[in-house]
Structure formats: structure tokens, C-alpha cells
Amino acid sequence: AYLQWDYIGAVDALLAHGVQVRTGKIDQAKHAWLHGRDATTALKLMPQHLKAACQVLAKIASLDGRDLPQQEKCRIGFLSIPWELRLLWAHSYYDRLWNLVASERVRRFGPRLVCGDVVLKPGGGKPEIVTEETISKFELSDLVLPLMGREAVLPQHAIGMVYKQYVSFDGMDELFEVEKSVREGHLHQIRGAFRRVFVTPTRFKWELHGHCAAQEPLYTDPFLETDVAPN
């Protein structure tokens, strides 16, 4: 909802889904807001350690009596949450989308390059689209998928369409700007990035050990210097 600039929906989602703890008072606080739009009562019932929810409700409650639309009150309230946390939430949608698409890419084509893939050589540079003429130049480790944003380059095969279907279904087409603050025009552009689909570990060592006794420690943590036992 934040990415769609739907601030009533964003506040609703924060209280309905962002507060995972269930107690009588918390349920009453959620009900006061979701069914009555009563920020003052919801704030009194909401435990103070749920800081984001309390911060938003306090800001909305402070606007009671002002002649503002509910959308604007919710906008001011939601944008009172620290920018870093809101940015994390915004990127979490694109992180989830990347995970879904990466799974679909592997399911359809497996661990091999195909024409239409997006590749990026180590060390940076510009992403390229794999063609029949260039496929032999690249390794599987060069395969990347975009984190959606204004500068994203989509694969030119079925996976590119999967990206478009997901964002269209979620109503997120071309929504790559979010408000940083209540100041008009103070926007942040989500430009996008690339992540590698297959990564080969380096400087990796492994050993086989027999393990017979259930209470015997599995391994010794070199950082904590304590034995880690099985559950």
C-alpha cells in the first residue's frame, strides 16, 4: 500500500498484519482503528513497546479536530515512521518478487544459460541480454535477475513476462517512487539492482564426521567457542 501511495491501506496493513502479537488489548486496539477509525482509543489500548504502531496512531490522534481527509491524516501518520524503516518495507516487496521469479527461473530452465537471460560480468559493467551469438562468452555465475525499479532490465523470455504478471496482479506497474517525508515533492526513486541467481562459494572447506550419540555436540562454533548441541 505504501508503494501505491494508499496511506489508509498502509496504516490498516501496519495494524492488521504488522502487529503479530495477540492479546485482548491489542485486538481491541486493532478493532478501534480498523472498524471505528478511532486513533485515540487505539493508541490508549496499544502497548507502548509496539513503537511503529503507536507512533502512527499518536500522530493521527494529534490531528483530531483538523479539517483533513482521512487519507491525508493517514499519510501524515504513516510518514512519521522513520524513513529507514519505511524504505526497508518498500524494498521488501521487491525482494519477495525477486525470490518468486528466481524460483520460477530455476524451475523452467534449470542451472544453465538460455537466450534471453540477463547476465552481468563480475566487477560491474552494464547488464547484457544473452543471444545465440554471445551465450558461449558467459558463465552460469554471470546470470542475474533484476530487483524491480526504474532502471531494471528484464529477461527477454518467459521470465520477463512472469515479472510483468506479478506486478500487474499486485497493481504495482511502474510504481517506483515513494514519499520520503510529508514535504510535497520529497520523493525517493527506486532504481532497481541485480542479484546473481547462482553463486559459487570460494575458500570453502568441508569435512565428514561420524555422529552416533544424540547428546554429542555436532560442532564447535569457532566464534562463540562453545559447543552447539542438537535440539
PDB file of C-alpha atoms in Angstrom:
ATOM      1  CA  ALA A   1       0.000   0.000   0.000  1.00  0.00           C
ATOM      2  CA  TYR A   2       2.917   2.377   0.748  1.00  0.00           C
ATOM      3  CA  LEU A   3       4.290   1.867  -2.761  1.00  0.00           C
ATOM      4  CA  GLN A   4       0.809   2.623  -4.125  1.00  0.00           C
ATOM      5  CA  TRP A   5       0.528   5.790  -2.020  1.00  0.00           C
ATOM      6  CA  ASP A   6      -2.558   4.286  -0.360  1.00  0.00           C
ATOM      7  CA  TYR A   7      -1.941   5.546   3.158  1.00  0.00           C
ATOM      8  CA  ILE A   8      -5.227   4.376   4.673  1.00  0.00           C
ATOM      9  CA  GLY A   9      -4.355   0.914   3.385  1.00  0.00           C
ATOM     10  CA  ALA A  10      -0.796   1.270   4.691  1.00  0.00           C
ATOM     11  CA  VAL A  11      -1.951   2.119   8.219  1.00  0.00           C
ATOM     12  CA  ASP A  12      -4.549  -0.667   8.096  1.00  0.00           C
ATOM     13  CA  ALA A  13      -1.886  -3.159   6.994  1.00  0.00           C
ATOM     14  CA  LEU A  14       0.511  -1.986   9.718  1.00  0.00           C
ATOM     15  CA  LEU A  15      -2.054  -2.583  12.438  1.00  0.00           C
ATOM     16  CA  ALA A  16      -3.742  -5.671  10.964  1.00  0.00           C
ATOM     17  CA  HIS A  17      -0.628  -7.566   9.844  1.00  0.00           C
ATOM     18  CA  GLY A  18       2.397  -5.706  11.204  1.00  0.00           C
ATOM     19  CA  VAL A  19       1.386  -6.293  14.823  1.00  0.00           C
ATOM     20  CA  GLN A  20       1.735 -10.056  15.210  1.00  0.00           C
ATOM     21  CA  VAL A  21       1.295 -10.282  18.983  1.00  0.00           C
ATOM     22  CA  ARG A  22      -2.242 -11.249  20.038  1.00  0.00           C
ATOM     23  CA  THR A  23      -3.678 -10.091  23.362  1.00  0.00           C
ATOM     24  CA  GLY A  24      -7.078  -8.791  24.375  1.00  0.00           C
ATOM     25  CA  LYS A  25      -5.959  -5.173  24.429  1.00  0.00           C
ATOM     26  CA  ILE A  26      -4.144  -5.404  21.135  1.00  0.00           C
ATOM     27  CA  ASP A  27      -7.186  -6.943  19.482  1.00  0.00           C
ATOM     28  CA  GLN A  28      -9.334  -4.155  20.934  1.00  0.00           C
ATOM     29  CA  ALA A  29      -6.854  -1.556  19.667  1.00  0.00           C
ATOM     30  CA  LYS A  30      -6.927  -3.039  16.172  1.00  0.00           C
ATOM     31  CA  HIS A  31     -10.728  -3.122  16.241  1.00  0.00           C
ATOM     32  CA  ALA A  32     -10.917   0.516  17.387  1.00  0.00           C
ATOM     33  CA  TRP A  33      -8.924   1.613  14.364  1.00  0.00           C
ATOM     34  CA  LEU A  34      -9.975  -0.844  11.668  1.00  0.00           C
ATOM     35  CA  HIS A  35     -13.697  -0.615  12.407  1.00  0.00           C
ATOM     36  CA  GLY A  36     -14.069   2.798  14.018  1.00  0.00           C
ATOM     37  CA  ARG A  37     -11.101   4.847  12.749  1.00  0.00           C
ATOM     38  CA  ASP A  38     -10.620   5.855  16.379  1.00  0.00           C
ATOM     39  CA  ALA A  39      -6.901   6.537  16.665  1.00  0.00           C
ATOM     40  CA  THR A  40      -7.147   7.954  20.208  1.00  0.00           C
ATOM     41  CA  THR A  41      -8.784   4.831  21.659  1.00  0.00           C
ATOM     42  CA  ALA A  42      -6.499   2.526  19.666  1.00  0.00           C
ATOM     43  CA  LEU A  43      -3.456   4.391  20.999  1.00  0.00           C
ATOM     44  CA  LYS A  44      -4.619   4.035  24.623  1.00  0.00           C
ATOM     45  CA  LEU A  45      -5.021   0.278  24.173  1.00  0.00           C
ATOM     46  CA  MET A  46      -1.884  -0.379  22.113  1.00  0.00           C
ATOM     47  CA  PRO A  47       1.159  -1.456  24.191  1.00  0.00           C
ATOM     48  CA  GLN A  48       3.893   1.193  24.037  1.00  0.00           C
ATOM     49  CA  HIS A  49       6.591  -1.273  23.025  1.00  0.00           C
ATOM     50  CA  LEU A  50       4.891  -1.589  19.617  1.00  0.00           C
ATOM     51  CA  LYS A  51       6.605   1.613  18.622  1.00  0.00           C
ATOM     52  CA  ALA A  52       5.718   1.919  14.929  1.00  0.00           C
ATOM     53  CA  ALA A  53       2.013   1.330  15.526  1.00  0.00           C
ATOM     54  CA  CYS A  54       1.956   3.710  18.494  1.00  0.00           C
ATOM     55  CA  GLN A  55       3.868   6.386  16.606  1.00  0.00           C
ATOM     56  CA  VAL A  56       1.416   6.324  13.702  1.00  0.00           C
ATOM     57  CA  LEU A  57      -1.651   6.293  15.958  1.00  0.00           C
ATOM     58  CA  ALA A  58      -0.267   9.148  18.081  1.00  0.00           C
ATOM     59  CA  LYS A  59       0.332  11.293  15.023  1.00  0.00           C
ATOM     60  CA  ILE A  60      -3.151  10.598  13.622  1.00  0.00           C
ATOM     61  CA  ALA A  61      -4.752  11.238  17.032  1.00  0.00           C
ATOM     62  CA  SER A  62      -2.965  14.593  17.224  1.00  0.00           C
ATOM     63  CA  LEU A  63      -4.787  15.621  14.036  1.00  0.00           C
ATOM     64  CA  ASP A  64      -8.259  15.080  15.511  1.00  0.00           C
ATOM     65  CA  GLY A  65     -10.328  18.208  15.069  1.00  0.00           C
ATOM     66  CA  ARG A  66      -8.413  19.331  11.998  1.00  0.00           C
ATOM     67  CA  ASP A  67     -10.359  19.517   8.773  1.00  0.00           C
ATOM     68  CA  LEU A  68      -8.297  16.982   6.852  1.00  0.00           C
ATOM     69  CA  PRO A  69      -9.398  13.985   4.751  1.00  0.00           C
ATOM     70  CA  GLN A  70      -8.747  10.584   6.327  1.00  0.00           C
ATOM     71  CA  GLN A  71      -6.240   9.800   3.579  1.00  0.00           C
ATOM     72  CA  GLU A  72      -4.192  12.890   4.492  1.00  0.00           C
ATOM     73  CA  LYS A  73      -4.280  12.112   8.216  1.00  0.00           C
ATOM     74  CA  CYS A  74      -3.076   8.598   7.496  1.00  0.00           C
ATOM     75  CA  ARG A  75      -0.404   9.965   5.152  1.00  0.00           C
ATOM     76  CA  ILE A  76       0.965  12.271   7.854  1.00  0.00           C
ATOM     77  CA  GLY A  77       0.767   9.462  10.409  1.00  0.00           C
ATOM     78  CA  PHE A  78       2.447   6.818   8.272  1.00  0.00           C
ATOM     79  CA  LEU A  79       5.209   9.160   7.113  1.00  0.00           C
ATOM     80  CA  SER A  80       6.089   9.805  10.768  1.00  0.00           C
ATOM     81  CA  ILE A  81       7.688   6.349  10.816  1.00  0.00           C
ATOM     82  CA  PRO A  82      11.484   6.673  10.383  1.00  0.00           C
ATOM     83  CA  TRP A  83      12.493   6.768   6.725  1.00  0.00           C
ATOM     84  CA  GLU A  84      14.946   3.880   7.031  1.00  0.00           C
ATOM     85  CA  LEU A  85      12.197   1.535   8.237  1.00  0.00           C
ATOM     86  CA  ARG A  86       9.777   2.628   5.525  1.00  0.00           C
ATOM     87  CA  LEU A  87      12.461   2.139   2.873  1.00  0.00           C
ATOM     88  CA  LEU A  88      13.095  -1.371   4.215  1.00  0.00           C
ATOM     89  CA  TRP A  89       9.396  -2.151   3.871  1.00  0.00           C
ATOM     90  CA  ALA A  90       9.303  -0.770   0.331  1.00  0.00           C
ATOM     91  CA  HIS A  91      12.263  -2.898  -0.750  1.00  0.00           C
ATOM     92  CA  SER A  92      10.843  -5.991   0.955  1.00  0.00           C
ATOM     93  CA  TYR A  93       8.137  -6.186  -1.725  1.00  0.00           C
ATOM     94  CA  TYR A  94      10.742  -6.272  -4.498  1.00  0.00           C
ATOM     95  CA  ASP A  95      12.861  -8.761  -2.524  1.00  0.00           C
ATOM     96  CA  ARG A  96       9.869 -11.102  -2.304  1.00  0.00           C
ATOM     97  CA  LEU A  97       9.175 -10.643  -6.009  1.00  0.00           C
ATOM     98  CA  TRP A  98      12.807 -11.495  -6.828  1.00  0.00           C
ATOM     99  CA  ASN A  99      12.595 -14.703  -4.770  1.00  0.00           C
ATOM    100  CA  LEU A 100       9.408 -15.801  -6.556  1.00  0.00           C
ATOM    101  CA  VAL A 101      10.823 -15.080 -10.002  1.00  0.00           C
ATOM    102  CA  ALA A 102      14.195 -16.686  -9.246  1.00  0.00           C
ATOM    103  CA  SER A 103      12.427 -19.892  -8.192  1.00  0.00           C
ATOM    104  CA  GLU A 104      10.407 -19.834 -11.407  1.00  0.00           C
ATOM    105  CA  ARG A 105      13.553 -19.211 -13.496  1.00  0.00           C
ATOM    106  CA  VAL A 106      15.277 -22.249 -11.997  1.00  0.00           C
ATOM    107  CA  ARG A 107      12.139 -24.388 -12.313  1.00  0.00           C
ATOM    108  CA  ARG A 108      11.691 -23.601 -16.000  1.00  0.00           C
ATOM    109  CA  PHE A 109      15.263 -23.543 -17.298  1.00  0.00           C
ATOM    110  CA  GLY A 110      17.392 -25.199 -14.618  1.00  0.00           C
ATOM    111  CA  PRO A 111      21.066 -24.413 -13.936  1.00  0.00           C
ATOM    112  CA  ARG A 112      22.019 -23.340 -17.454  1.00  0.00           C
ATOM    113  CA  LEU A 113      22.093 -20.175 -19.514  1.00  0.00           C
ATOM    114  CA  VAL A 114      19.456 -19.675 -22.188  1.00  0.00           C
ATOM    115  CA  CYS A 115      18.918 -16.976 -24.781  1.00  0.00           C
ATOM    116  CA  GLY A 116      17.095 -14.012 -23.302  1.00  0.00           C
ATOM    117  CA  ASP A 117      18.765 -14.291 -19.880  1.00  0.00           C
ATOM    118  CA  VAL A 118      20.259 -11.187 -18.297  1.00  0.00           C
ATOM    119  CA  VAL A 119      23.956 -11.509 -17.440  1.00  0.00           C
ATOM    120  CA  LEU A 120      26.432  -9.295 -15.645  1.00  0.00           C
ATOM    121  CA  LYS A 121      30.149  -9.874 -15.585  1.00  0.00           C
ATOM    122  CA  PRO A 122      31.915  -9.760 -12.185  1.00  0.00           C
ATOM    123  CA  GLY A 123      33.180  -6.303 -11.346  1.00  0.00           C
ATOM    124  CA  GLY A 124      30.173  -4.441 -12.685  1.00  0.00           C
ATOM    125  CA  GLY A 125      29.550  -3.000 -16.099  1.00  0.00           C
ATOM    126  CA  LYS A 126      26.261  -2.965 -17.937  1.00  0.00           C
ATOM    127  CA  PRO A 127      23.875  -5.932 -17.952  1.00  0.00           C
ATOM    128  CA  GLU A 128      23.564  -7.756 -21.272  1.00  0.00           C
ATOM    129  CA  ILE A 129      20.926  -9.959 -22.840  1.00  0.00           C
ATOM    130  CA  VAL A 130      22.194 -13.417 -23.847  1.00  0.00           C
ATOM    131  CA  THR A 131      21.885 -14.251 -27.544  1.00  0.00           C
ATOM    132  CA  GLU A 132      22.854 -17.286 -29.599  1.00  0.00           C
ATOM    133  CA  GLU A 133      25.995 -15.422 -30.690  1.00  0.00           C
ATOM    134  CA  THR A 134      27.101 -14.430 -27.170  1.00  0.00           C
ATOM    135  CA  ILE A 135      25.979 -17.337 -24.970  1.00  0.00           C
ATOM    136  CA  SER A 136      29.391 -19.038 -25.119  1.00  0.00           C
ATOM    137  CA  LYS A 137      31.059 -15.932 -23.616  1.00  0.00           C
ATOM    138  CA  PHE A 138      29.284 -16.213 -20.274  1.00  0.00           C
ATOM    139  CA  GLU A 139      29.322 -18.482 -17.255  1.00  0.00           C
ATOM    140  CA  LEU A 140      26.332 -19.615 -15.209  1.00  0.00           C
ATOM    141  CA  SER A 141      27.622 -17.418 -12.386  1.00  0.00           C
ATOM    142  CA  ASP A 142      27.069 -14.369 -14.639  1.00  0.00           C
ATOM    143  CA  LEU A 143      23.296 -14.952 -14.620  1.00  0.00           C
ATOM    144  CA  VAL A 144      21.387 -12.209 -12.784  1.00  0.00           C
ATOM    145  CA  LEU A 145      17.782 -11.239 -12.230  1.00  0.00           C
ATOM    146  CA  PRO A 146      16.703  -7.670 -11.551  1.00  0.00           C
ATOM    147  CA  LEU A 147      15.291  -6.237  -8.392  1.00  0.00           C
ATOM    148  CA  MET A 148      12.478  -4.211  -9.905  1.00  0.00           C
ATOM    149  CA  GLY A 149      12.967  -0.492 -10.262  1.00  0.00           C
ATOM    150  CA  ARG A 150      13.039   2.316 -12.774  1.00  0.00           C
ATOM    151  CA  GLU A 151      16.316   1.078 -14.321  1.00  0.00           C
ATOM    152  CA  ALA A 152      15.591  -2.655 -14.242  1.00  0.00           C
ATOM    153  CA  VAL A 153      16.396  -4.743 -17.329  1.00  0.00           C
ATOM    154  CA  LEU A 154      14.010  -7.691 -17.666  1.00  0.00           C
ATOM    155  CA  PRO A 155      14.860 -11.048 -19.241  1.00  0.00           C
ATOM    156  CA  GLN A 156      13.696 -11.327 -22.828  1.00  0.00           C
ATOM    157  CA  HIS A 157      11.949 -14.658 -22.476  1.00  0.00           C
ATOM    158  CA  ALA A 158       9.105 -16.139 -20.415  1.00  0.00           C
ATOM    159  CA  ILE A 159      10.587 -14.958 -17.105  1.00  0.00           C
ATOM    160  CA  GLY A 160      10.292 -11.340 -18.205  1.00  0.00           C
ATOM    161  CA  MET A 161       6.569 -11.939 -18.631  1.00  0.00           C
ATOM    162  CA  VAL A 162       6.408 -13.539 -15.175  1.00  0.00           C
ATOM    163  CA  TYR A 163       7.772 -10.291 -13.694  1.00  0.00           C
ATOM    164  CA  LYS A 164       5.102  -8.281 -15.524  1.00  0.00           C
ATOM    165  CA  GLN A 165       2.315 -10.637 -14.475  1.00  0.00           C
ATOM    166  CA  TYR A 166       3.265 -10.440 -10.798  1.00  0.00           C
ATOM    167  CA  VAL A 167       3.456  -6.642 -10.649  1.00  0.00           C
ATOM    168  CA  SER A 168       0.294  -6.274 -12.712  1.00  0.00           C
ATOM    169  CA  PHE A 169      -1.606  -8.657 -10.423  1.00  0.00           C
ATOM    170  CA  ASP A 170      -0.429  -6.677  -7.376  1.00  0.00           C
ATOM    171  CA  GLY A 171      -1.291  -3.349  -9.028  1.00  0.00           C
ATOM    172  CA  MET A 172       2.354  -2.273  -8.901  1.00  0.00           C
ATOM    173  CA  ASP A 173       3.059  -1.383 -12.543  1.00  0.00           C
ATOM    174  CA  GLU A 174       5.653   1.387 -12.812  1.00  0.00           C
ATOM    175  CA  LEU A 175       5.334   2.331  -9.129  1.00  0.00           C
ATOM    176  CA  PHE A 176       8.955   3.174  -8.396  1.00  0.00           C
ATOM    177  CA  GLU A 177       8.614   6.320  -6.264  1.00  0.00           C
ATOM    178  CA  VAL A 178       7.814   6.679  -2.567  1.00  0.00           C
ATOM    179  CA  GLU A 179       7.437   9.753  -0.395  1.00  0.00           C
ATOM    180  CA  LYS A 180      10.347  10.345   1.980  1.00  0.00           C
ATOM    181  CA  SER A 181       8.521  12.920   4.127  1.00  0.00           C
ATOM    182  CA  VAL A 182       5.318  14.934   4.323  1.00  0.00           C
ATOM    183  CA  ARG A 183       7.029  17.754   2.428  1.00  0.00           C
ATOM    184  CA  GLU A 184       5.454  17.909  -1.017  1.00  0.00           C
ATOM    185  CA  GLY A 185       7.705  16.607  -3.776  1.00  0.00           C
ATOM    186  CA  HIS A 186      10.203  14.971  -1.363  1.00  0.00           C
ATOM    187  CA  LEU A 187      10.408  11.678  -3.239  1.00  0.00           C
ATOM    188  CA  HIS A 188      12.737   8.703  -3.421  1.00  0.00           C
ATOM    189  CA  GLN A 189      13.161   6.829  -6.697  1.00  0.00           C
ATOM    190  CA  ILE A 190      13.628   3.072  -6.535  1.00  0.00           C
ATOM    191  CA  ARG A 191      16.111   2.494  -9.338  1.00  0.00           C
ATOM    192  CA  GLY A 192      16.500  -1.270  -9.083  1.00  0.00           C
ATOM    193  CA  ALA A 193      19.531  -3.536  -8.905  1.00  0.00           C
ATOM    194  CA  PHE A 194      20.694  -7.009  -9.929  1.00  0.00           C
ATOM    195  CA  ARG A 195      21.296 -10.179  -7.937  1.00  0.00           C
ATOM    196  CA  ARG A 196      23.098 -13.292  -9.058  1.00  0.00           C
ATOM    197  CA  VAL A 197      20.964 -16.400  -9.302  1.00  0.00           C
ATOM    198  CA  PHE A 198      23.802 -18.916  -8.852  1.00  0.00           C
ATOM    199  CA  VAL A 199      26.811 -18.200  -6.678  1.00  0.00           C
ATOM    200  CA  THR A 200      29.896 -20.417  -6.405  1.00  0.00           C
ATOM    201  CA  PRO A 201      31.451 -20.306  -2.921  1.00  0.00           C
ATOM    202  CA  THR A 202      35.179 -19.666  -2.646  1.00  0.00           C
ATOM    203  CA  ARG A 203      37.600 -20.515   0.174  1.00  0.00           C
ATOM    204  CA  PHE A 204      35.066 -23.120   1.272  1.00  0.00           C
ATOM    205  CA  LYS A 205      36.137 -26.193   3.279  1.00  0.00           C
ATOM    206  CA  TRP A 206      34.083 -29.160   4.370  1.00  0.00           C
ATOM    207  CA  GLU A 207      34.647 -32.407   6.240  1.00  0.00           C
ATOM    208  CA  LEU A 208      32.665 -35.549   7.016  1.00  0.00           C
ATOM    209  CA  HIS A 209      32.334 -36.599  10.657  1.00  0.00           C
ATOM    210  CA  GLY A 210      30.568 -39.556  12.168  1.00  0.00           C
ATOM    211  CA  HIS A 211      27.890 -38.757  14.741  1.00  0.00           C
ATOM    212  CA  CYS A 212      26.436 -41.526  16.875  1.00  0.00           C
ATOM    213  CA  ALA A 213      25.438 -40.170  20.313  1.00  0.00           C
ATOM    214  CA  ALA A 214      22.338 -37.942  20.372  1.00  0.00           C
ATOM    215  CA  GLN A 215      23.802 -35.686  23.076  1.00  0.00           C
ATOM    216  CA  GLU A 216      27.210 -35.369  21.486  1.00  0.00           C
ATOM    217  CA  PRO A 217      27.917 -31.827  20.186  1.00  0.00           C
ATOM    218  CA  LEU A 218      27.702 -31.615  16.413  1.00  0.00           C
ATOM    219  CA  TYR A 219      30.422 -28.995  16.047  1.00  0.00           C
ATOM    220  CA  THR A 220      32.307 -26.310  17.918  1.00  0.00           C
ATOM    221  CA  ASP A 221      31.500 -22.724  16.996  1.00  0.00           C
ATOM    222  CA  PRO A 222      34.894 -21.014  16.453  1.00  0.00           C
ATOM    223  CA  PHE A 223      33.381 -17.586  17.104  1.00  0.00           C
ATOM    224  CA  LEU A 224      31.491 -18.315  20.302  1.00  0.00           C
ATOM    225  CA  GLU A 225      33.908 -21.014  21.465  1.00  0.00           C
ATOM    226  CA  THR A 226      31.009 -23.035  22.778  1.00  0.00           C
ATOM    227  CA  ASP A 227      29.679 -26.407  21.714  1.00  0.00           C
ATOM    228  CA  VAL A 228      26.425 -26.403  19.786  1.00  0.00           C
ATOM    229  CA  ALA A 229      24.304 -29.423  20.574  1.00  0.00           C
ATOM    230  CA  PRO A 230      21.382 -30.754  18.549  1.00  0.00           C
ATOM    231  CA  ASN A 231      17.845 -29.727  19.513  1.00  0.00           C
TER     232      ASN A 231
END
